[in-house]
Amino acid sequence: MSKVKVCMVIAVSLLVCACSGGNKQEGFRRGVYLTHPTQVSGDVVKSYPGIIEAAHEINLGFKTAGQISRIHVKEGDYVRRGQLLATLDDADYRLAVEASQVRYDQLADETQRTEQLFKAKSVSTNDYEKASAGLKQLGVQLRADKNKLAYTRLYAPTDGYVQSVNFSPAEMVDAGTSVFRIMDVSRFEVAADIPVDEYLRRKDFVRFCCRAVDDVRYMPMRLLSLTPKADGNQLYRLRLAFETEPDRTLTAGMNVEVRVDIAGAQGGLAYSLPFSAVFQKEGKACVWVLRSDSTVERRIVTIDKTVTDGHILVIGGLTGNERIVRSGVGALTEGEKVRVIERPSETNVGGLL
């Protein structure tokens, strides 16, 4: 009988220990602080360093060969469209024009007499047509010689600056050889390099602008091109044009700040959260959302990589009405029951009152 009593005492003891241990485990809840999503505009503004470039540079050369007789400009000069830049020795070309002109005038007289004889039916139709064709052919040659004479003078095709002068007077040049390089300043462009994250969101680009580094005014821009191939640094070249006439103080090679407005998700709405509320799980950004039964639920969200004043921009996955765990997110598990710690009043430091 004593053995039975001992067994009963042991069983009751184990039962009490088990019950007391279970109650202790069931009563434990982690304390968490909460935060609420703050609605902000989903448009993200990105800034990049850029540089002003001329629309293009032009290599200029004569359309005919010859010896340079005079160069009228020097490197760094500003030239206007139609301004004379250089001339070739045109003595031989003038002689060619004079010779062609003499032959043309002579044949024109002969053709005129042949025409009178043809009307009088003194020459055949074939002879008259040969004389007319010969006159036309010589007229073409005369025009070609006049064109070659005109090609001995080289004019600026646009407004710009002379970047380089490659020859000197008395040097021989072939047709098409580059004598000048002109920087066209009739239109400026702005070039900037953007990373792959922004390139993948290129369809969401809504606005472009730029400003000089020492200026506070932004000038509106429009997209010209976005290179689809990255360079060695995984950057993509963005080219912009000015919507209006750029400031006169802007010059090619000047550094500028380029701003790109990128539209956010959910109709342009997004939410700001403390950086500590977001964590990574299996390569995805997540937050803990507190449910009505005091348990937490892991929610996958879409974030923008911009962090401002300790807050991160969430552009997808939230409605704005959630209660989100702000700190200690790394220790929580799915469905765990938690205890909300209310933030003490600013006038009741330490919760003593």
Short mmCIF file of C-alpha atoms in Angstrom, two decimals:
data_model
loop_
_atom_site.label_atom_id
_atom_site.label_comp_id
_atom_site.label_asym_id
_atom_site.label_seq_id
_atom_site.Cartn_x
_atom_site.Cartn_y
_atom_site.Cartn_z
CA MET A 1 0.00 0.00 0.00
CA SER A 2 2.90 2.28 0.66
CA LYS A 3 4.17 1.68 -2.89
CA VAL A 4 0.81 2.77 -4.32
CA LYS A 5 0.91 5.99 -2.32
CA VAL A 6 4.43 6.76 -3.51
CA CYS A 7 3.43 6.26 -7.15
CA MET A 8 0.41 8.50 -6.73
CA VAL A 9 2.52 11.25 -5.16
CA ILE A 10 5.03 11.10 -8.05
CA ALA A 11 2.26 11.20 -10.66
CA VAL A 12 0.59 14.19 -9.03
CA SER A 13 3.94 15.97 -8.79
CA LEU A 14 4.70 15.42 -12.46
CA LEU A 15 1.22 16.59 -13.42
CA VAL A 16 1.58 19.78 -11.37
CA CYS A 17 5.01 20.50 -12.85
CA ALA A 18 3.75 19.92 -16.36
CA CYS A 19 0.73 22.14 -15.84
CA SER A 20 2.74 24.90 -14.21
CA GLY A 21 5.38 24.76 -16.97
CA GLY A 22 2.75 24.86 -19.72
CA ASN A 23 1.02 27.85 -18.18
CA LYS A 24 4.33 29.65 -17.87
CA GLN A 25 5.12 29.04 -21.58
CA GLU A 26 1.60 29.97 -22.70
CA GLY A 27 1.64 33.20 -20.74
CA PHE A 28 4.88 34.53 -22.27
CA ARG A 29 4.50 37.18 -24.98
CA ARG A 30 7.14 39.32 -26.60
CA GLY A 31 6.69 43.03 -26.16
CA VAL A 32 6.72 45.02 -29.45
CA TYR A 33 6.45 48.64 -30.47
CA LEU A 34 4.10 49.49 -33.32
CA THR A 35 4.07 52.05 -36.08
CA HIS A 36 1.60 53.07 -38.77
CA PRO A 37 2.36 53.61 -42.48
CA THR A 38 2.49 57.29 -43.43
CA GLN A 39 1.04 57.97 -46.86
CA VAL A 40 3.32 59.96 -49.17
CA SER A 41 3.54 60.57 -52.89
CA GLY A 42 4.82 57.57 -54.78
CA ASP A 43 6.86 59.71 -57.15
CA VAL A 44 10.56 59.25 -56.46
CA VAL A 45 13.07 61.95 -57.37
CA LYS A 46 16.53 60.77 -58.39
CA SER A 47 19.52 63.03 -58.95
CA TYR A 48 22.56 62.25 -61.08
CA PRO A 49 25.63 64.20 -62.17
CA GLY A 50 25.48 65.21 -65.82
CA ILE A 51 27.46 67.17 -68.37
CA ILE A 52 26.41 69.56 -71.13
CA GLU A 53 27.45 68.51 -74.61
CA ALA A 54 27.14 70.13 -78.01
CA ALA A 55 24.56 68.48 -80.25
CA HIS A 56 27.41 67.26 -82.44
CA GLU A 57 30.83 68.11 -83.82
CA ILE A 58 31.38 68.60 -87.55
CA ASN A 59 34.53 67.77 -89.51
CA LEU A 60 34.76 70.17 -92.45
CA GLY A 61 36.77 69.75 -95.63
CA PHE A 62 36.84 71.07 -99.20
CA LYS A 63 34.82 69.28 -101.85
CA THR A 64 37.74 69.51 -104.24
CA ALA A 65 41.51 69.10 -103.99
CA GLY A 66 43.98 71.95 -104.04
CA GLN A 67 46.51 74.12 -102.24
CA ILE A 68 45.31 76.19 -99.30
CA SER A 69 45.80 79.88 -100.01
CA ARG A 70 44.33 81.38 -96.86
CA ILE A 71 42.73 80.37 -93.54
CA HIS A 72 40.42 83.03 -92.13
CA VAL A 73 39.80 81.67 -88.61
CA LYS A 74 41.79 80.19 -85.74
CA GLU A 75 41.07 77.68 -82.98
CA GLY A 76 38.56 78.95 -80.41
CA ASP A 77 36.90 81.43 -82.78
CA TYR A 78 33.12 81.63 -82.78
CA VAL A 79 31.77 81.43 -86.34
CA ARG A 80 28.36 82.12 -87.82
CA ARG A 81 26.53 80.03 -90.37
CA GLY A 82 27.77 81.00 -93.87
CA GLN A 83 31.00 82.60 -92.66
CA LEU A 84 34.06 82.06 -94.90
CA LEU A 85 36.59 79.79 -93.21
CA ALA A 86 39.29 79.06 -95.80
CA THR A 87 40.08 79.29 -99.53
CA LEU A 88 42.11 77.26 -102.02
CA ASP A 89 44.30 78.58 -104.81
CA ASP A 90 41.68 78.85 -107.57
CA ALA A 91 43.87 79.91 -110.53
CA ASP A 92 43.61 76.58 -112.36
CA TYR A 93 39.89 76.33 -111.66
CA ARG A 94 39.30 79.80 -113.13
CA LEU A 95 41.20 78.84 -116.26
CA ALA A 96 39.08 75.69 -116.60
CA VAL A 97 35.92 77.78 -116.35
CA GLU A 98 37.19 80.26 -118.97
CA ALA A 99 38.11 77.44 -121.37
CA SER A 100 34.72 75.77 -120.96
CA GLN A 101 32.98 79.11 -121.39
CA VAL A 102 34.82 79.79 -124.69
CA ARG A 103 33.96 76.34 -126.08
CA TYR A 104 30.37 76.72 -124.95
CA ASP A 105 29.96 80.15 -126.57
CA GLN A 106 31.48 78.90 -129.81
CA LEU A 107 29.28 75.81 -129.95
CA ALA A 108 26.23 77.89 -129.04
CA ASP A 109 26.81 80.07 -132.11
CA GLU A 110 27.26 77.01 -134.32
CA THR A 111 24.14 75.40 -132.92
CA GLN A 112 22.18 78.59 -133.58
CA ARG A 113 23.28 78.59 -137.25
CA THR A 114 22.48 74.89 -137.52
CA GLU A 115 19.01 75.55 -136.16
CA GLN A 116 18.39 78.23 -138.84
CA LEU A 117 19.56 75.83 -141.54
CA PHE A 118 17.36 73.10 -140.07
CA LYS A 119 14.35 75.38 -140.26
CA ALA A 120 15.27 76.10 -143.89
CA LYS A 121 15.55 72.33 -144.38
CA SER A 122 19.19 72.68 -145.43
CA VAL A 123 20.50 70.20 -142.81
CA SER A 124 19.14 66.88 -141.65
CA THR A 125 17.34 66.31 -138.41
CA ASN A 126 20.20 64.08 -137.24
CA ASP A 127 22.80 66.84 -137.68
CA TYR A 128 20.65 69.33 -135.80
CA GLU A 129 20.07 66.92 -132.89
CA LYS A 130 23.81 66.18 -132.67
CA ALA A 131 24.58 69.90 -132.46
CA SER A 132 21.93 70.43 -129.75
CA ALA A 133 23.17 67.46 -127.72
CA GLY A 134 26.76 68.67 -127.95
CA LEU A 135 25.72 72.10 -126.66
CA LYS A 136 23.89 70.56 -123.70
CA GLN A 137 26.87 68.36 -122.87
CA LEU A 138 29.24 71.31 -122.94
CA GLY A 139 26.79 73.28 -120.76
CA VAL A 140 26.95 70.53 -118.15
CA GLN A 141 30.75 70.62 -118.24
CA LEU A 142 30.71 74.40 -117.80
CA ARG A 143 28.47 74.13 -114.73
CA ALA A 144 30.72 71.41 -113.26
CA ASP A 145 33.78 73.63 -113.70
CA LYS A 146 31.96 76.55 -112.05
CA ASN A 147 31.02 74.28 -109.14
CA LYS A 148 34.65 73.24 -108.68
CA LEU A 149 35.61 76.90 -108.62
CA ALA A 150 32.97 77.54 -105.93
CA TYR A 151 34.27 74.57 -103.94
CA THR A 152 37.57 76.38 -103.42
CA ARG A 153 35.83 78.46 -100.75
CA LEU A 154 34.84 76.70 -97.50
CA TYR A 155 31.97 78.14 -95.42
CA ALA A 156 30.65 77.34 -91.93
CA PRO A 157 27.49 75.19 -92.16
CA THR A 158 26.23 76.25 -88.71
CA ASP A 159 26.97 78.47 -85.73
CA GLY A 160 29.69 77.11 -83.49
CA TYR A 161 33.23 77.20 -82.20
CA VAL A 162 36.33 76.16 -84.11
CA GLN A 163 37.70 73.23 -82.14
CA SER A 164 40.74 72.55 -84.30
CA VAL A 165 42.50 73.74 -87.47
CA ASN A 166 44.34 70.81 -89.04
CA PHE A 167 46.22 72.51 -91.91
CA SER A 168 48.14 75.69 -92.65
CA PRO A 169 48.30 77.92 -95.76
CA ALA A 170 50.32 76.51 -98.71
CA GLU A 171 49.56 72.89 -97.70
CA MET A 172 47.90 70.54 -100.18
CA VAL A 173 44.62 68.86 -99.24
CA ASP A 174 42.51 66.22 -100.95
CA ALA A 175 38.78 66.42 -101.40
CA GLY A 176 37.01 65.50 -98.17
CA THR A 177 40.09 65.82 -95.95
CA SER A 178 39.13 67.36 -92.59
CA VAL A 179 40.52 70.89 -92.36
CA PHE A 180 38.40 72.13 -89.42
CA ARG A 181 36.44 70.58 -86.57
CA ILE A 182 33.48 72.76 -85.60
CA MET A 183 31.50 72.33 -82.38
CA ASP A 184 27.85 72.96 -83.21
CA VAL A 185 26.34 75.09 -80.43
CA SER A 186 22.99 75.68 -82.12
CA ARG A 187 21.60 73.00 -79.81
CA PHE A 188 22.86 71.64 -76.47
CA GLU A 189 22.23 68.23 -74.96
CA VAL A 190 22.77 66.86 -71.44
CA ALA A 191 24.26 63.42 -70.82
CA ALA A 192 24.05 61.46 -67.55
CA ASP A 193 24.64 57.85 -66.47
CA ILE A 194 21.99 55.97 -64.49
CA PRO A 195 22.29 52.62 -62.63
CA VAL A 196 20.50 49.44 -63.62
CA ASP A 197 17.80 49.81 -60.90
CA GLU A 198 16.56 53.03 -62.47
CA TYR A 199 17.01 51.73 -66.02
CA LEU A 200 14.59 48.86 -65.27
CA ARG A 201 11.98 51.48 -64.24
CA ARG A 202 12.45 53.59 -67.38
CA LYS A 203 8.77 53.22 -68.33
CA ASP A 204 7.89 55.06 -65.10
CA PHE A 205 9.98 58.15 -65.92
CA VAL A 206 7.59 61.12 -65.90
CA ARG A 207 9.69 64.30 -65.74
CA PHE A 208 13.24 65.47 -66.40
CA CYS A 209 15.03 68.67 -65.47
CA CYS A 210 18.53 69.94 -64.79
CA ARG A 211 20.32 72.87 -63.24
CA ALA A 212 23.83 74.22 -63.14
CA VAL A 213 25.78 73.33 -60.02
CA ASP A 214 25.87 76.95 -58.84
CA ASP A 215 22.24 77.74 -59.77
CA VAL A 216 18.95 77.09 -57.98
CA ARG A 217 16.74 77.15 -61.08
CA TYR A 218 15.77 73.91 -62.76
CA MET A 219 15.29 73.85 -66.54
CA PRO A 220 12.76 71.39 -68.03
CA MET A 221 14.19 68.68 -70.27
CA ARG A 222 12.84 66.02 -72.62
CA LEU A 223 14.17 62.53 -73.27
CA LEU A 224 16.25 62.06 -76.40
CA SER A 225 17.61 58.56 -75.89
CA LEU A 226 18.49 55.94 -73.31
CA THR A 227 21.22 53.53 -74.37
CA PRO A 228 19.99 49.93 -73.96
CA LYS A 229 23.53 48.62 -73.35
CA ALA A 230 25.39 49.14 -70.07
CA ASP A 231 29.01 50.23 -69.94
CA GLY A 232 31.75 48.57 -67.92
CA ASN A 233 30.38 50.09 -64.70
CA GLN A 234 26.83 48.82 -65.34
CA LEU A 235 25.59 52.34 -66.12
CA TYR A 236 23.25 53.38 -68.92
CA ARG A 237 23.73 56.64 -70.85
CA LEU A 238 20.76 59.01 -70.64
CA ARG A 239 20.58 61.92 -73.12
CA LEU A 240 18.23 64.88 -72.66
CA ALA A 241 17.37 67.99 -74.68
CA PHE A 242 16.25 71.38 -73.38
CA GLU A 243 12.52 72.05 -73.68
CA THR A 244 13.17 75.80 -74.01
CA GLU A 245 16.12 77.97 -74.98
CA PRO A 246 18.89 77.18 -72.44
CA ASP A 247 20.53 79.82 -70.32
CA ARG A 248 23.22 81.78 -72.17
CA THR A 249 25.69 81.05 -69.37
CA LEU A 250 25.63 77.31 -70.13
CA THR A 251 28.55 76.03 -72.17
CA ALA A 252 29.63 72.65 -73.48
CA GLY A 253 31.51 70.63 -70.86
CA MET A 254 29.77 72.29 -67.89
CA ASN A 255 28.70 70.02 -65.03
CA VAL A 256 24.99 69.98 -64.14
CA GLU A 257 22.63 68.14 -61.79
CA VAL A 258 20.05 66.00 -63.58
CA ARG A 259 16.77 65.17 -61.82
CA VAL A 260 14.45 62.36 -62.90
CA ASP A 261 10.94 61.96 -61.45
CA ILE A 262 9.91 58.29 -61.33
CA ALA A 263 6.24 57.42 -60.81
CA GLY A 264 5.48 55.03 -57.95
CA ALA A 265 3.06 52.10 -57.84
CA GLN A 266 -0.63 52.09 -56.80
CA GLY A 267 -1.56 55.19 -58.72
CA GLY A 268 1.36 57.20 -57.43
CA LEU A 269 0.77 56.44 -53.70
CA ALA A 270 3.35 55.03 -51.34
CA TYR A 271 3.95 54.73 -47.61
CA SER A 272 6.84 55.70 -45.39
CA LEU A 273 8.01 53.29 -42.69
CA PRO A 274 10.91 53.32 -40.24
CA PHE A 275 13.85 51.47 -41.69
CA SER A 276 13.88 49.11 -38.67
CA ALA A 277 10.37 47.82 -39.52
CA VAL A 278 11.49 46.19 -42.79
CA PHE A 279 13.45 42.93 -42.93
CA GLN A 280 14.56 40.47 -45.56
CA LYS A 281 13.16 36.94 -45.83
CA GLU A 282 14.15 34.62 -48.67
CA GLY A 283 15.39 37.58 -50.66
CA LYS A 284 12.13 39.55 -50.30
CA ALA A 285 11.33 42.65 -48.27
CA CYS A 286 8.78 41.97 -45.50
CA VAL A 287 7.07 43.56 -42.51
CA TRP A 288 5.19 42.13 -39.51
CA VAL A 289 1.52 43.16 -39.47
CA LEU A 290 -0.35 42.89 -36.13
CA ARG A 291 -3.73 41.17 -36.48
CA SER A 292 -6.77 41.72 -34.30
CA ASP A 293 -6.03 38.58 -32.23
CA SER A 294 -2.60 39.99 -31.24
CA THR A 295 -0.72 37.62 -33.56
CA VAL A 296 1.69 38.78 -36.22
CA GLU A 297 1.53 38.04 -39.93
CA ARG A 298 4.46 38.34 -42.32
CA ARG A 299 3.61 40.62 -45.27
CA ILE A 300 5.74 40.86 -48.41
CA VAL A 301 6.11 44.46 -49.59
CA THR A 302 7.73 46.29 -52.49
CA ILE A 303 10.17 48.98 -51.48
CA ASP A 304 12.09 51.75 -53.13
CA LYS A 305 15.74 51.80 -52.21
CA THR A 306 15.58 55.44 -51.17
CA VAL A 307 16.17 55.92 -47.42
CA THR A 308 15.53 59.39 -45.99
CA ASP A 309 15.89 60.32 -42.33
CA GLY A 310 15.77 56.68 -41.25
CA HIS A 311 12.59 55.95 -43.24
CA ILE A 312 12.12 53.78 -46.31
CA LEU A 313 9.54 54.12 -49.06
CA VAL A 314 7.10 51.20 -49.54
CA ILE A 315 5.48 51.33 -52.98
CA GLY A 316 3.48 48.09 -52.86
CA GLY A 317 1.92 45.58 -50.46
CA LEU A 318 0.25 47.94 -47.95
CA THR A 319 -3.15 49.60 -47.78
CA GLY A 320 -2.19 52.18 -45.16
CA ASN A 321 -4.44 50.84 -42.37
CA GLU A 322 -2.02 48.25 -40.98
CA ARG A 323 -0.40 48.21 -37.54
CA ILE A 324 3.21 47.26 -38.15
CA VAL A 325 5.90 46.08 -35.74
CA ARG A 326 8.58 48.73 -35.60
CA SER A 327 11.43 47.01 -33.72
CA GLY A 328 12.59 43.51 -32.81
CA VAL A 329 11.37 42.10 -36.11
CA GLY A 330 14.18 39.56 -36.33
CA ALA A 331 12.99 37.55 -33.28
CA LEU A 332 9.34 37.08 -34.34
CA THR A 333 7.77 34.04 -36.01
CA GLU A 334 4.65 33.66 -38.12
CA GLY A 335 1.47 33.59 -36.00
CA GLU A 336 3.26 34.45 -32.76
CA LYS A 337 1.21 36.27 -30.12
CA VAL A 338 2.76 39.51 -28.96
CA ARG A 339 2.20 42.20 -26.38
CA VAL A 340 1.98 45.79 -27.56
CA ILE A 341 4.11 48.20 -25.57
CA GLU A 342 2.54 51.60 -25.56
CA ARG A 343 4.91 54.50 -25.96
CA PRO A 344 5.03 56.59 -22.74
CA SER A 345 3.77 60.12 -22.81
CA GLU A 346 6.41 62.81 -23.32
CA THR A 347 5.30 64.33 -19.98
CA ASN A 348 5.43 60.96 -18.17
CA VAL A 349 9.02 59.84 -18.74
CA GLY A 350 9.54 56.27 -17.53
CA GLY A 351 5.77 55.72 -17.02
CA LEU A 352 5.94 56.68 -13.33
CA LEU A 353 2.53 58.38 -13.26
#
